[in-house]
Structures are given as structure tokens and as C-alpha cells.
Coordinates of N, CA and C in Angstrom, one line a residue:
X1 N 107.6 103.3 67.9 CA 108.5 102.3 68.4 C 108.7 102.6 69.9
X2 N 108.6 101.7 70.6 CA 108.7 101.5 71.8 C 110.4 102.0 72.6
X3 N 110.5 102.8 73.6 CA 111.7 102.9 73.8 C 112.6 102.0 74.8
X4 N 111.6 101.2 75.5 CA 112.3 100.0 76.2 C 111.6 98.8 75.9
X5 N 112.3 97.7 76.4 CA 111.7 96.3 76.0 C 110.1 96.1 76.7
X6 N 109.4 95.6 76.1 CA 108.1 95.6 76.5 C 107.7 94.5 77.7
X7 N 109.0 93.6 77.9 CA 108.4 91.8 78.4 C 109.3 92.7 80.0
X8 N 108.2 92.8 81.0 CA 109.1 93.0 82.6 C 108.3 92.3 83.5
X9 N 108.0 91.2 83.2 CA 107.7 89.8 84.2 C 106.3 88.6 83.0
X10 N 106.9 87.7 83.4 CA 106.2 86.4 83.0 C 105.9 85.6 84.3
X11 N 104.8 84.5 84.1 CA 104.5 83.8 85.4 C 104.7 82.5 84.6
X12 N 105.5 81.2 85.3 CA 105.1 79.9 84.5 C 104.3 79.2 85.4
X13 N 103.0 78.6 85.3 CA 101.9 78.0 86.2 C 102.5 76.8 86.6
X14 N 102.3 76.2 88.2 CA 102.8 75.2 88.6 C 101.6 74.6 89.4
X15 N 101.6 73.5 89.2 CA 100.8 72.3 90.2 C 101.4 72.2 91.5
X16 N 103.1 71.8 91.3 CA 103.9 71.5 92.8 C 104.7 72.2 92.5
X17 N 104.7 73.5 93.5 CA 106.1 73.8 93.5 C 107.0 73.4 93.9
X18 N 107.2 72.6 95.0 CA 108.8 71.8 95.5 C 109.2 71.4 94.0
X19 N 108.3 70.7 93.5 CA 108.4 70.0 92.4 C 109.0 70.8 91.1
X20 N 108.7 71.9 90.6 CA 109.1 73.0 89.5 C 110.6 73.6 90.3
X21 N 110.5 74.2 91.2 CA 111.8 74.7 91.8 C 113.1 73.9 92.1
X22 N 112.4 72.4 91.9 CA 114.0 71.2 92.1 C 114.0 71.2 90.6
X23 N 112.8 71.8 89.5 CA 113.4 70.2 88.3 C 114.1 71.9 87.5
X24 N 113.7 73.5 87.7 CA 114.7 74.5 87.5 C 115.7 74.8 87.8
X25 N 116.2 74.7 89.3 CA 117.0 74.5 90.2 C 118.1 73.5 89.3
X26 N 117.6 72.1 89.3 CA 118.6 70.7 88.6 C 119.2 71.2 87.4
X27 N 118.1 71.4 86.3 CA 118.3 71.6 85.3 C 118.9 72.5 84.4
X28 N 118.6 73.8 85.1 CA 119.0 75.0 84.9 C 120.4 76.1 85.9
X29 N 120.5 75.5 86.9 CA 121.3 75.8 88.3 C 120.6 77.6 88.5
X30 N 119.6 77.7 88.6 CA 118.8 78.6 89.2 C 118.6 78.5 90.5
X31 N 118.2 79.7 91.1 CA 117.7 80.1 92.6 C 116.4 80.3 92.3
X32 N 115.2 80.6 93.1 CA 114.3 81.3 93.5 C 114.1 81.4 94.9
X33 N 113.4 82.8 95.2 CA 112.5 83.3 96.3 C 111.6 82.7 96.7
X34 N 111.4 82.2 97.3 CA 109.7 81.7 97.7 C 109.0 82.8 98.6
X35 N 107.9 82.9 98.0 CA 106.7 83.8 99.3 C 105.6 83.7 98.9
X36 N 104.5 84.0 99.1 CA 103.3 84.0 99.3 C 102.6 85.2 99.5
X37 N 102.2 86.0 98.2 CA 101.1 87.0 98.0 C 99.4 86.6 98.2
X38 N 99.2 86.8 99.0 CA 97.6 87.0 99.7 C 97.2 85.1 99.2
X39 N 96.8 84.9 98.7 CA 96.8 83.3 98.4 C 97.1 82.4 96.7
X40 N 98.4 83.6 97.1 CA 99.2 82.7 95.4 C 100.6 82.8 95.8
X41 N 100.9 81.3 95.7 CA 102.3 80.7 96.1 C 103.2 81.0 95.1
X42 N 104.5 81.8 95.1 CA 105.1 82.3 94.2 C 106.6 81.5 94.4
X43 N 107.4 81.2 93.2 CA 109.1 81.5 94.0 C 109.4 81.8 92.5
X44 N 110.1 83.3 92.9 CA 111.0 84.5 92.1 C 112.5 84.1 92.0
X45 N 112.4 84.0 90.5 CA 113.9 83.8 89.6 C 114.4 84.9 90.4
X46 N 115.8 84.4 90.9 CA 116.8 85.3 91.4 C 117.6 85.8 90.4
X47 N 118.0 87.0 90.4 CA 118.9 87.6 89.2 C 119.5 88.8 89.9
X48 N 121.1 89.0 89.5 CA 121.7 89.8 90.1 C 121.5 91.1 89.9
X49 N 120.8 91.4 88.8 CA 120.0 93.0 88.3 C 118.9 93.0 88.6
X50 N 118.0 93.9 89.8 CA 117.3 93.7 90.6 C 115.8 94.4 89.7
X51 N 116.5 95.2 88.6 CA 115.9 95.7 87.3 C 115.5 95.2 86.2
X52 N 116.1 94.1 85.9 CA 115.6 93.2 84.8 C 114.5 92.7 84.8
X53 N 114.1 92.8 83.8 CA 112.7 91.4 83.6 C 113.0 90.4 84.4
X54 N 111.9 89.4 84.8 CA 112.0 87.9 85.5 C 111.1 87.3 85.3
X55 N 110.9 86.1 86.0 CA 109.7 85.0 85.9 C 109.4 84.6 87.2
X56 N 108.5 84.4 87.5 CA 108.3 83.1 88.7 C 107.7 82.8 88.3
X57 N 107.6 81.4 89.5 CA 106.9 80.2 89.4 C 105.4 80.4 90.0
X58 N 104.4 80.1 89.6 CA 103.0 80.4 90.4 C 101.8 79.3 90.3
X59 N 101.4 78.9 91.6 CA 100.8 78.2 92.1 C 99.4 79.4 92.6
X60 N 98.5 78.9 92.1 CA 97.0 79.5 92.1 C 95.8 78.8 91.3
X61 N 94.9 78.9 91.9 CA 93.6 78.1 91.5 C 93.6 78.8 89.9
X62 N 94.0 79.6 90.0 CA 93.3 80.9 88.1 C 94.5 80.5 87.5
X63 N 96.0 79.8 87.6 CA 96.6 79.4 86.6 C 96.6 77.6 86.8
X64 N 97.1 77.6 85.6 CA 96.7 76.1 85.3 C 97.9 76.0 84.1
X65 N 99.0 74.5 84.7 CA 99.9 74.4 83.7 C 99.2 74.1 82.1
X66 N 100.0 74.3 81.4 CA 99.8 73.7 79.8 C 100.6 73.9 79.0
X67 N 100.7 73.1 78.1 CA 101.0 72.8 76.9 C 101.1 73.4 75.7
X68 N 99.8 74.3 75.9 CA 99.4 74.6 74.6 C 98.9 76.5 75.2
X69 N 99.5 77.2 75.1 CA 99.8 78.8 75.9 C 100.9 79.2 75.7
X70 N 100.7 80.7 76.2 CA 102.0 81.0 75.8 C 103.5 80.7 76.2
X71 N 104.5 80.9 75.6 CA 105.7 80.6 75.3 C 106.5 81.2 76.0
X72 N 107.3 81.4 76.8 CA 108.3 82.2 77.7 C 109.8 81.5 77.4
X73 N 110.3 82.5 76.7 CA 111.8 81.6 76.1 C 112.6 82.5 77.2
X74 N 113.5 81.4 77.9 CA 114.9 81.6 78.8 C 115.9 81.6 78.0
X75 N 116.6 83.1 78.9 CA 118.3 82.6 78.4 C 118.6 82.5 79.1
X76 N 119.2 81.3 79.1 CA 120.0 80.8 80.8 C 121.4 79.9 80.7
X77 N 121.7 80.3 79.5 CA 123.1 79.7 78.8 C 123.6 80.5 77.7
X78 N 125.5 80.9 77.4 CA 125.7 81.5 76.3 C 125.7 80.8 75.0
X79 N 125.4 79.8 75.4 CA 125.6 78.8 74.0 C 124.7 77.4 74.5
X80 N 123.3 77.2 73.3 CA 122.5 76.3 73.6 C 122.8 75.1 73.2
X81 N 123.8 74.8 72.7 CA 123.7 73.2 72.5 C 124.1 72.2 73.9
X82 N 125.0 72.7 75.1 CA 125.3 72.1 76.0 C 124.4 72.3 76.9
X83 N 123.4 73.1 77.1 CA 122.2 73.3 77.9 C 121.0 71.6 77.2
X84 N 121.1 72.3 76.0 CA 119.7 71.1 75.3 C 120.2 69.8 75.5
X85 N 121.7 69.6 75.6 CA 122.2 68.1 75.2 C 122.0 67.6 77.0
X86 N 122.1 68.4 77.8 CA 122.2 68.5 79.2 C 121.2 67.4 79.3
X87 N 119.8 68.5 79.4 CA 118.4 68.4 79.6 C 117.9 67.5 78.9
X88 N 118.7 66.8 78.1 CA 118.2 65.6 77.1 C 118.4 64.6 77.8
X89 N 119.9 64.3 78.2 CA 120.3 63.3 79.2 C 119.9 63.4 80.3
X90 N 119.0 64.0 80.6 CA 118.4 64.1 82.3 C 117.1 63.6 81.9
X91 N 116.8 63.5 81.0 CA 115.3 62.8 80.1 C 114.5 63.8 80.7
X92 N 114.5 65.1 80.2 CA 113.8 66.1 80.0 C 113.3 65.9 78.3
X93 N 111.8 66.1 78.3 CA 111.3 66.2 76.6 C 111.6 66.9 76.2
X94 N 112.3 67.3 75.3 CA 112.4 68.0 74.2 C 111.6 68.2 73.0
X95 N 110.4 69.1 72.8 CA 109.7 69.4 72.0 C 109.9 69.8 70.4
X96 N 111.1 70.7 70.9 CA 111.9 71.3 69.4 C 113.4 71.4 69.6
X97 N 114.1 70.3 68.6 CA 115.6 70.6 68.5 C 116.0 72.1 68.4
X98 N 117.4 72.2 68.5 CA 117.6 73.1 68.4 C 117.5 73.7 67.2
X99 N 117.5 75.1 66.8 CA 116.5 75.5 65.4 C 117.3 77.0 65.0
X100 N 117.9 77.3 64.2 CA 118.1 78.6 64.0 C 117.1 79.8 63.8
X101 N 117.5 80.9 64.7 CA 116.1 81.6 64.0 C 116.9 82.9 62.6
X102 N 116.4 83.5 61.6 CA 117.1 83.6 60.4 C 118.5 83.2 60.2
X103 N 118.7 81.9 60.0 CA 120.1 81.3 59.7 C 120.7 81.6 60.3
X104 N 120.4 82.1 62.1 CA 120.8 82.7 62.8 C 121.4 83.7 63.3
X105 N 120.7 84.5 62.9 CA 121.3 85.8 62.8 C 120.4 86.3 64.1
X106 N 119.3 86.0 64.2 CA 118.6 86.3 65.6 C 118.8 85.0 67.2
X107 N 119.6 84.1 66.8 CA 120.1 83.1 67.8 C 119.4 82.3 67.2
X108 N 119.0 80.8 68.4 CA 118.7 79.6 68.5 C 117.6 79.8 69.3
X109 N 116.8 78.8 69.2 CA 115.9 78.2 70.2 C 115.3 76.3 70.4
X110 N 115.1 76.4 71.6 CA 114.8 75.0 71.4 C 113.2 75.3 72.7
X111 N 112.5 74.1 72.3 CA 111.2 73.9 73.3 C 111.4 72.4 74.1
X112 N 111.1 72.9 75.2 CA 110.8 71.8 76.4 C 110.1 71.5 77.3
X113 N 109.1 70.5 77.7 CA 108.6 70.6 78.4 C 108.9 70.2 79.7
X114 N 108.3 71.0 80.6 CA 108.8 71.4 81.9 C 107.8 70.2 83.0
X115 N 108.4 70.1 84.5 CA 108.1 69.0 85.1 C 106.8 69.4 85.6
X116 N 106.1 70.6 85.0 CA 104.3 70.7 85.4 C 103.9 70.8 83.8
X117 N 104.5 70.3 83.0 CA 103.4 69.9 81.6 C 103.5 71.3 80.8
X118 N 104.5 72.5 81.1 CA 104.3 73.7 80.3 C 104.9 73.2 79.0
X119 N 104.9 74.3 78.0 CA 105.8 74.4 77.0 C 106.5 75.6 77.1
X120 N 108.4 75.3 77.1 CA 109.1 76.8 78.0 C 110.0 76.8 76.4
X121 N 110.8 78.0 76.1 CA 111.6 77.9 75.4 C 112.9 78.1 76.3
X122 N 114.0 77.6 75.2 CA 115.4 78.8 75.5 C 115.6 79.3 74.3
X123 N 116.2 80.3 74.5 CA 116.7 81.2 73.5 C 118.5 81.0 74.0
X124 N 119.7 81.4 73.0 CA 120.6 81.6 73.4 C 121.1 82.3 71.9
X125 N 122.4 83.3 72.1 CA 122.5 83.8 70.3 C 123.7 82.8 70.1
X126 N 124.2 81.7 70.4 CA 125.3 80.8 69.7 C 124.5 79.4 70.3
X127 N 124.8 78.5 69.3 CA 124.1 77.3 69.1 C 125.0 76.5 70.3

């Protein structure tokens, strides 16, 4: 058994970033970093524990958004039903209503797709 969490960065692939960082930014009321490692355009989820896991956003010829890849579920609310109902009325797609995971005893999740064509989750533990 592993003694710490295994997940300590995800990348989500972007086409435009102005474009991914306004529709996270809107949607989510997030920050990111922007910079630029050797020739891959990055902007880093800001978070006030400079220790935790994170995501950025990444622009590079070797990633390519989609659809159909892996799944990177956000918690970026304590309670998901006013996040999903948000992002609904902003006519963001919604892939998967909100869903309990064991009659929730492990939280909620819902799938959405993001304004470069990913599939992102959220996670939250109250619906």
C-alpha cells in the first residue's frame, strides 16, 4: 500500500490557450500561471498549497485535445450540484449528470466537456 497519494500533476491538452484559461477562469473562478518551458505553452492551476497535486493547461504539438483519454476529475466545489447546474446554464455540455459513486459514500461526479473538446470530471463528497 502506497503511503501517499499517487496523482502529483495531470496536464489537460489545449488547442488555444486564451481560449481554455477564460472558459476555466469563467466557469470555475480559477487562476493560472502562464509560462513557457522550452517549446510547451503551459498555464498552472494556482493553489494556495504550493505542495499539493495540480494541473495545467498544455499547448504542444505531442498533446492533442480529446474526448476519448484520460479523465482528470476536479474538486473545485464543496457541493456539486450548484457547480453542474452553473455550467449547464452557461451551455457548457454536460456528458454525465450528476451520479453517486457507492450511494455515495465515496462523493459525486459529473463529466463535461471542456472548451478544447476534453472529457474533465468533477468530483465533490456532497451532491
Amino acid at each position: 500500500m502506497l503511503h501517499q497519494a499517487p496523482l502529483v500533476w495531470g496536464e489537460i491538452a489545449v488547442e488555444n490557450m486564451d481560449r481554455a484559461v477564460e472558459f476555466y477562469g469563467k466557469h470555475f473562478g480559477v487562476s493560472f500561471k502562464r509560462e513557457v518551458m522550452n517549446d510547451m505553452e503551459m498555464a498552472i492551476l494556482e493553489t494556495k498549497d504550493k505542495e499539493a497535486a495540480s494541473i495545467g493547461l498544455v499547448k504542444h504539438e505531442m498533446m492533442k485535445p480529446s474526448a476519448h483519454g484520460s479523465v482528470l476529475y476536479l474538486h473545485l466545489s464543496e457541493t456539486l450540484s450548484p457547480l453542474v447546474e452553473s455550467i449547464t446554464q452557461a451551455g457548457v455540455k454536460v456528458l454525465l449528470p450528476i451520479m453517486a459513486i457507492k450511494e455515495g459514500e465515496c462523493g459525486f461526479i459529473a463529466l463535461f466537456e471542456d472548451s478544447e473538446g476534453n472529457t474533465v470530471g468533477l468530483w465533490s463528497k456532497d451532491k
